[in-house]
Short mmCIF file of C-alpha atoms in Angstrom, two decimals:
data_model
loop_
_atom_site.label_atom_id
_atom_site.label_comp_id
_atom_site.label_asym_id
_atom_site.label_seq_id
_atom_site.Cartn_x
_atom_site.Cartn_y
_atom_site.Cartn_z
CA MET A 283 152.05 63.87 6.75
CA ALA A 284 150.79 62.03 4.27
CA ILE A 285 149.20 58.62 5.27
CA ARG A 286 151.18 55.81 5.24
CA THR A 287 149.56 52.08 5.31
CA GLU A 288 150.01 49.68 7.96
CA ALA A 289 150.51 46.02 6.30
CA ILE A 290 149.70 43.76 8.78
CA TYR A 291 150.20 40.85 6.57
CA LEU A 292 153.95 41.80 7.03
CA ASN A 293 153.62 39.99 10.90
CA ASP A 294 151.23 37.83 10.43
CA ALA A 295 150.32 36.44 7.23
CA SER A 296 147.96 33.96 8.69
CA LEU A 297 144.97 36.73 8.21
CA ARG A 298 142.35 36.46 6.46
CA THR A 299 139.69 39.12 7.90
CA TRP A 300 140.82 42.34 9.77
CA THR A 301 138.71 45.11 11.02
CA THR A 302 139.92 48.86 10.33
CA GLU A 303 139.03 52.09 8.87
CA VAL A 304 138.64 53.90 5.85
CA VAL A 305 140.72 56.63 4.60
CA SER A 306 139.14 57.66 1.34
CA SER A 307 137.55 56.03 -1.79
CA GLN A 308 137.66 57.00 -5.23
CA SER A 309 137.48 56.74 -8.54
CA ILE A 310 140.54 55.85 -10.77
CA THR A 311 140.44 58.48 -13.02
CA THR A 312 140.32 60.94 -9.99
CA LEU A 313 143.62 59.43 -8.91
CA SER A 314 147.44 61.30 -9.97
CA GLU A 315 149.04 60.11 -12.77
CA ALA A 316 151.49 58.13 -10.32
CA GLU A 317 148.79 56.40 -8.87
CA LYS A 318 147.07 56.04 -12.35
CA SER A 319 150.16 53.74 -13.64
CA LEU A 320 149.79 51.48 -11.35
CA ALA A 321 146.65 50.53 -11.85
CA LYS A 322 147.08 50.52 -15.99
CA ASN A 323 145.20 46.83 -16.77
CA ILE A 324 142.30 47.88 -14.10
CA PRO A 325 138.66 49.46 -16.00
CA ALA A 326 138.94 53.49 -15.86
CA ASP A 327 135.35 52.63 -14.05
CA TYR A 328 136.68 51.00 -10.84
CA SER A 329 137.60 52.60 -7.42
CA ALA A 330 141.20 52.74 -5.31
CA VAL A 331 140.16 52.21 -1.57
CA LEU A 332 142.72 53.60 0.93
CA MET A 333 142.71 52.48 4.47
CA ARG A 334 144.60 52.19 7.34
CA GLN A 335 145.88 48.80 7.30
CA THR A 336 145.43 45.78 5.20
CA ILE A 337 145.73 42.22 5.25
CA PHE A 338 146.13 42.51 1.65
CA TYR A 339 149.33 42.02 0.13
CA ALA A 340 150.30 44.23 -2.75
CA GLN A 341 151.71 43.33 -5.74
CA GLY A 342 155.90 43.54 -5.99
CA GLY A 343 158.77 41.71 -4.97
CA GLY A 344 157.80 38.97 -7.78
CA GLN A 345 154.59 37.99 -5.91
CA PRO A 346 151.27 38.97 -7.44
CA SER A 347 148.83 40.60 -5.30
CA ASP A 348 145.52 39.26 -3.17
CA SER A 349 142.28 39.33 -3.98
CA GLY A 350 139.44 39.69 -2.03
CA ALA A 351 136.37 41.40 -0.52
CA ILE A 352 135.52 44.59 1.64
CA GLY A 353 132.37 45.70 3.08
CA PRO A 354 130.95 47.44 6.40
CA PRO A 355 130.73 44.40 9.73
CA ASP A 356 128.10 42.29 9.91
CA GLN A 357 126.74 42.84 5.95
CA GLU A 358 127.97 41.21 2.81
CA ALA A 359 130.69 42.13 1.21
CA THR A 360 129.88 45.49 -1.08
CA PHE A 361 133.24 46.03 -3.05
CA SER A 362 135.54 43.20 -4.67
CA VAL A 363 139.11 43.63 -4.51
CA SER A 364 140.75 42.85 -7.91
CA LEU A 365 144.54 44.01 -7.24
CA VAL A 366 146.60 46.12 -4.65
CA ARG A 367 149.23 48.51 -5.27
CA LYS A 368 151.64 50.19 -2.77
CA THR A 369 152.78 54.17 -3.94
CA ALA A 370 156.11 55.31 -3.36
CA ASP A 371 155.15 57.32 -0.19
CA GLY A 372 153.63 54.20 1.90
CA LYS A 373 149.35 54.30 0.91
CA TYR A 374 147.99 50.38 -0.11
CA LEU A 375 145.88 51.42 -3.36
CA HIS A 376 142.91 48.69 -2.70
CA PHE A 377 141.35 48.41 -6.54
CA GLY A 378 138.20 46.91 -7.25
CA LYS A 379 134.51 47.30 -7.90
CA TYR A 380 131.33 48.17 -5.45
CA ALA A 381 128.41 46.10 -6.21
CA ASP A 382 126.09 48.44 -6.35
CA THR A 383 127.80 51.26 -8.76
CA SER A 384 125.95 54.05 -6.65
CA SER A 385 127.31 52.53 -3.36
CA THR A 386 131.06 53.77 -1.64
CA PHE A 387 132.97 54.04 1.50
CA SER A 388 133.01 57.08 3.98
CA GLN A 389 136.07 58.36 5.23
CA GLY A 390 136.21 56.99 9.32
CA GLN A 391 133.57 54.03 7.79
CA HIS A 392 134.84 50.72 9.69
CA ILE A 393 134.83 48.00 7.55
CA ILE A 394 135.68 44.20 7.36
CA GLN A 395 138.63 43.59 4.85
CA ARG A 396 138.78 39.51 3.39
CA VAL A 397 141.24 38.17 2.10
CA ASP A 398 140.51 35.24 -1.01
CA ASP A 399 141.76 32.23 1.18
CA ALA A 400 142.70 29.77 -1.69
CA LYS A 401 144.28 32.16 -3.73
CA ARG A 402 146.86 33.42 -0.87
CA ASN A 403 147.45 30.28 -0.07
CA TYR A 404 148.44 29.39 -3.76
CA HIS A 405 150.69 32.49 -3.51
CA SER A 406 152.06 31.92 -0.46
CA ARG A 407 153.23 27.97 -1.73
CA LEU A 408 154.89 29.43 -5.09
CA HIS A 409 156.78 32.13 -2.76
CA THR A 410 157.86 29.29 -0.55
CA ALA A 411 158.92 26.83 -2.99
CA GLY A 412 161.02 30.15 -4.39
CA HIS A 413 162.99 30.00 -1.45
CA ILE A 414 163.32 26.19 -0.59
CA VAL A 415 164.91 26.42 -4.65
CA GLY A 416 167.08 29.09 -3.75
CA LEU A 417 168.58 27.29 -0.57
CA ALA A 418 168.94 23.83 -2.66
CA MET A 419 170.71 25.83 -4.84
CA GLN A 420 172.74 27.59 -2.19
CA ILE A 421 173.84 24.39 -0.48
CA LEU A 422 174.64 22.70 -3.48
CA MET A 423 176.46 25.58 -6.07
CA PRO A 424 177.45 27.61 -3.39
CA GLU A 425 179.25 30.20 -6.08
CA MET A 426 176.62 30.72 -7.88
CA LYS A 427 175.11 34.07 -7.39
CA LYS A 428 171.46 34.71 -7.45
CA VAL A 429 170.32 38.02 -9.47
CA LYS A 430 166.16 37.32 -9.51
CA ALA A 431 163.13 35.74 -8.49
CA ASN A 432 159.62 35.36 -9.90
CA HIS A 433 157.00 33.99 -7.82
CA PHE A 434 154.13 34.40 -10.14
CA PRO A 435 151.82 31.52 -11.08
CA ARG A 436 153.00 29.82 -15.10
CA GLU A 437 156.44 32.14 -14.45
CA ALA A 438 158.03 31.09 -11.34
CA SER A 439 161.30 31.10 -11.66
CA MET A 440 165.01 31.62 -9.78
CA GLU A 441 167.73 33.32 -11.95
CA TYR A 442 171.62 32.64 -11.66
CA GLN A 443 174.87 33.96 -12.96
CA GLY A 444 176.40 31.21 -14.74
CA LEU A 445 175.95 28.36 -16.47
CA LEU A 446 173.12 25.44 -15.54
CA TYR A 447 172.25 22.12 -17.22
CA ASN A 448 169.99 19.64 -17.77
CA GLU A 449 171.88 17.34 -15.73
CA ASN A 450 171.77 19.49 -13.18
CA LYS A 451 168.00 19.56 -12.70
CA PRO A 452 168.06 16.30 -10.40
CA VAL A 453 170.63 16.99 -8.29
CA VAL A 454 168.48 20.37 -7.69
CA GLN A 455 165.16 18.03 -7.50
CA GLU A 456 166.17 15.69 -4.75
CA LYS A 457 167.93 18.61 -2.40
CA VAL A 458 164.02 20.31 -2.96
CA ASP A 459 162.46 17.09 -2.22
CA GLU A 460 164.68 16.46 0.72
CA LEU A 461 164.10 20.11 2.31
CA VAL A 462 160.38 19.98 1.76
CA LYS A 463 160.31 16.68 3.71
CA ARG A 464 162.34 18.05 6.38
CA ASP A 465 158.78 20.24 7.35
CA LEU A 466 161.63 23.43 8.31
CA GLU A 467 160.09 26.41 9.89
CA ILE A 468 159.85 29.47 8.15
CA LEU A 469 160.83 32.08 10.11
CA ILE A 470 160.35 35.87 10.17
CA SER A 471 162.27 38.56 11.52
CA TRP A 472 163.32 42.15 11.90
CA GLU A 473 166.55 44.01 11.77
CA GLU A 474 167.96 46.92 11.97
CA GLY A 475 169.74 47.96 8.65
CA CYS A 476 169.85 44.70 7.62
CA LYS A 477 171.15 44.14 3.50
CA GLY A 478 171.11 40.03 3.19
CA SER A 479 172.08 38.10 0.43
CA GLY A 480 169.00 36.99 -0.66
CA GLU A 481 165.92 37.95 -3.10
CA VAL A 482 167.54 41.44 -3.89
CA GLU A 483 164.56 42.23 -5.76
CA GLN A 484 162.61 41.72 -2.61
CA GLU A 485 164.53 43.95 -0.37
CA GLU A 486 162.65 47.44 -0.61
CA GLU A 487 159.20 45.28 -0.33
CA GLY A 488 160.62 43.85 3.09
CA ARG A 489 161.83 47.21 4.83
CA SER A 490 159.71 49.27 7.04
CA PHE A 491 159.31 52.61 7.10
CA ASP A 492 161.81 53.17 10.37
CA GLY A 493 164.68 51.19 8.14
CA ARG A 494 164.33 48.31 9.46
CA THR A 495 164.55 44.64 7.10
CA ARG A 496 161.88 41.99 6.99
CA ILE A 497 164.24 38.96 7.09
CA ALA A 498 162.68 35.24 5.60
CA SER A 499 164.53 32.04 7.08
CA ILE A 500 163.94 28.54 6.12
CA GLY A 501 164.91 26.57 9.43
CA GLY A 502 167.91 29.12 9.84
CA LEU A 503 169.17 27.79 7.34
CA ASP A 504 169.27 30.87 4.66
CA HIS A 505 168.62 34.66 5.35
CA ASN A 506 166.59 36.73 2.70
CA PRO A 507 165.32 40.17 2.71
CA CYS A 508 161.91 39.16 1.74
CA GLY A 509 158.10 41.02 2.08
CA GLY A 510 156.56 38.38 0.91
CA THR A 511 154.03 35.84 2.41
CA HIS A 512 155.06 32.13 3.14
CA VAL A 513 153.65 29.01 4.70
CA ALA A 514 154.22 27.93 8.16
CA THR A 515 156.49 25.21 7.37
CA THR A 516 158.47 23.67 4.05
CA GLY A 517 156.25 20.84 4.37
CA LEU A 518 152.96 22.79 3.40
CA VAL A 519 154.62 23.74 0.26
CA GLY A 520 153.36 20.16 -0.92
CA GLY A 521 155.32 18.59 -4.01
CA ILE A 522 157.82 21.19 -5.78
CA VAL A 523 158.44 20.31 -9.27
CA ILE A 524 161.77 21.87 -11.29
CA ARG A 525 160.30 22.00 -14.85
CA LYS A 526 163.45 23.21 -16.41
CA ILE A 527 166.93 24.70 -16.68
CA SER A 528 166.89 27.64 -19.75
CA ARG A 529 170.25 30.11 -20.50
CA GLN A 530 170.61 33.19 -21.75
CA LYS A 531 173.51 35.40 -22.09
CA GLY A 532 174.89 34.17 -19.11
CA ILE A 533 172.14 33.76 -17.07
CA SER A 534 170.43 30.48 -15.81
CA ARG A 535 166.59 30.04 -14.95
CA VAL A 536 165.52 27.32 -12.90
CA SER A 537 161.38 27.38 -13.76
CA TYR A 538 159.49 25.31 -10.63
CA ASP A 539 155.68 25.08 -10.01
CA VAL A 540 153.72 23.88 -7.12
CA LEU A 541 151.63 20.65 -7.60
CA PRO A 542 148.12 20.93 -6.44
CA GLY A 543 146.36 19.96 -3.50
CA ILE A 544 147.84 21.20 -0.56
CA GLU A 545 145.26 23.32 1.70
CA GLY A 546 145.77 25.31 4.58
#
């Protein structure tokens, strides 16, 4: 039976360290073609580490992957993680490099995962901000169907069928500000065989191997299938700026960003 990585962060995104067991460590050049395709921009001399469990978010669903480090307990980290990707059969490959090129992890070795806290928090703020923008749009213009979401830094946006114009921008901004100020809790739950009306491109990212779907909700006001990481409340996102509204071929894009200075 193929090894599937248990994604610990799906149930507790607050974790930044975790001890688990190495399944394998191999050079990128020895991976299958399908696995190599997940690391197109990673140097060929890097390695891919597979572990039983992970707290590292794997790139997908509109959110970039975590980065960080892995190392033996009570020692300095010996492997830097620059990209994490999930394979079609449920393995999480941690791409990176060893501090010493002659080093490697052995099968069954216990290691500690350490996620870059600042980057995780930033990505979580961006992702939660996207849900806040989505909820604002749901409240203000429920007839507009969401078709895509992107939570990457400098690219964050929500796309809708239909036309929005510049005069809509301050209205959306006001509702977003209100939702942040209310400091609503981000609720995570699992539902059997659920297909919600939320971020359609994230639905598969949020589905577990037993057919359940992970749901993210802002204070019970919305219902989004989502596999991403979030901050605990809307207030922890800090300031959200609606940068611009653009249109192309009947699709409107609401571009947004989060203001710096929030830690957590």
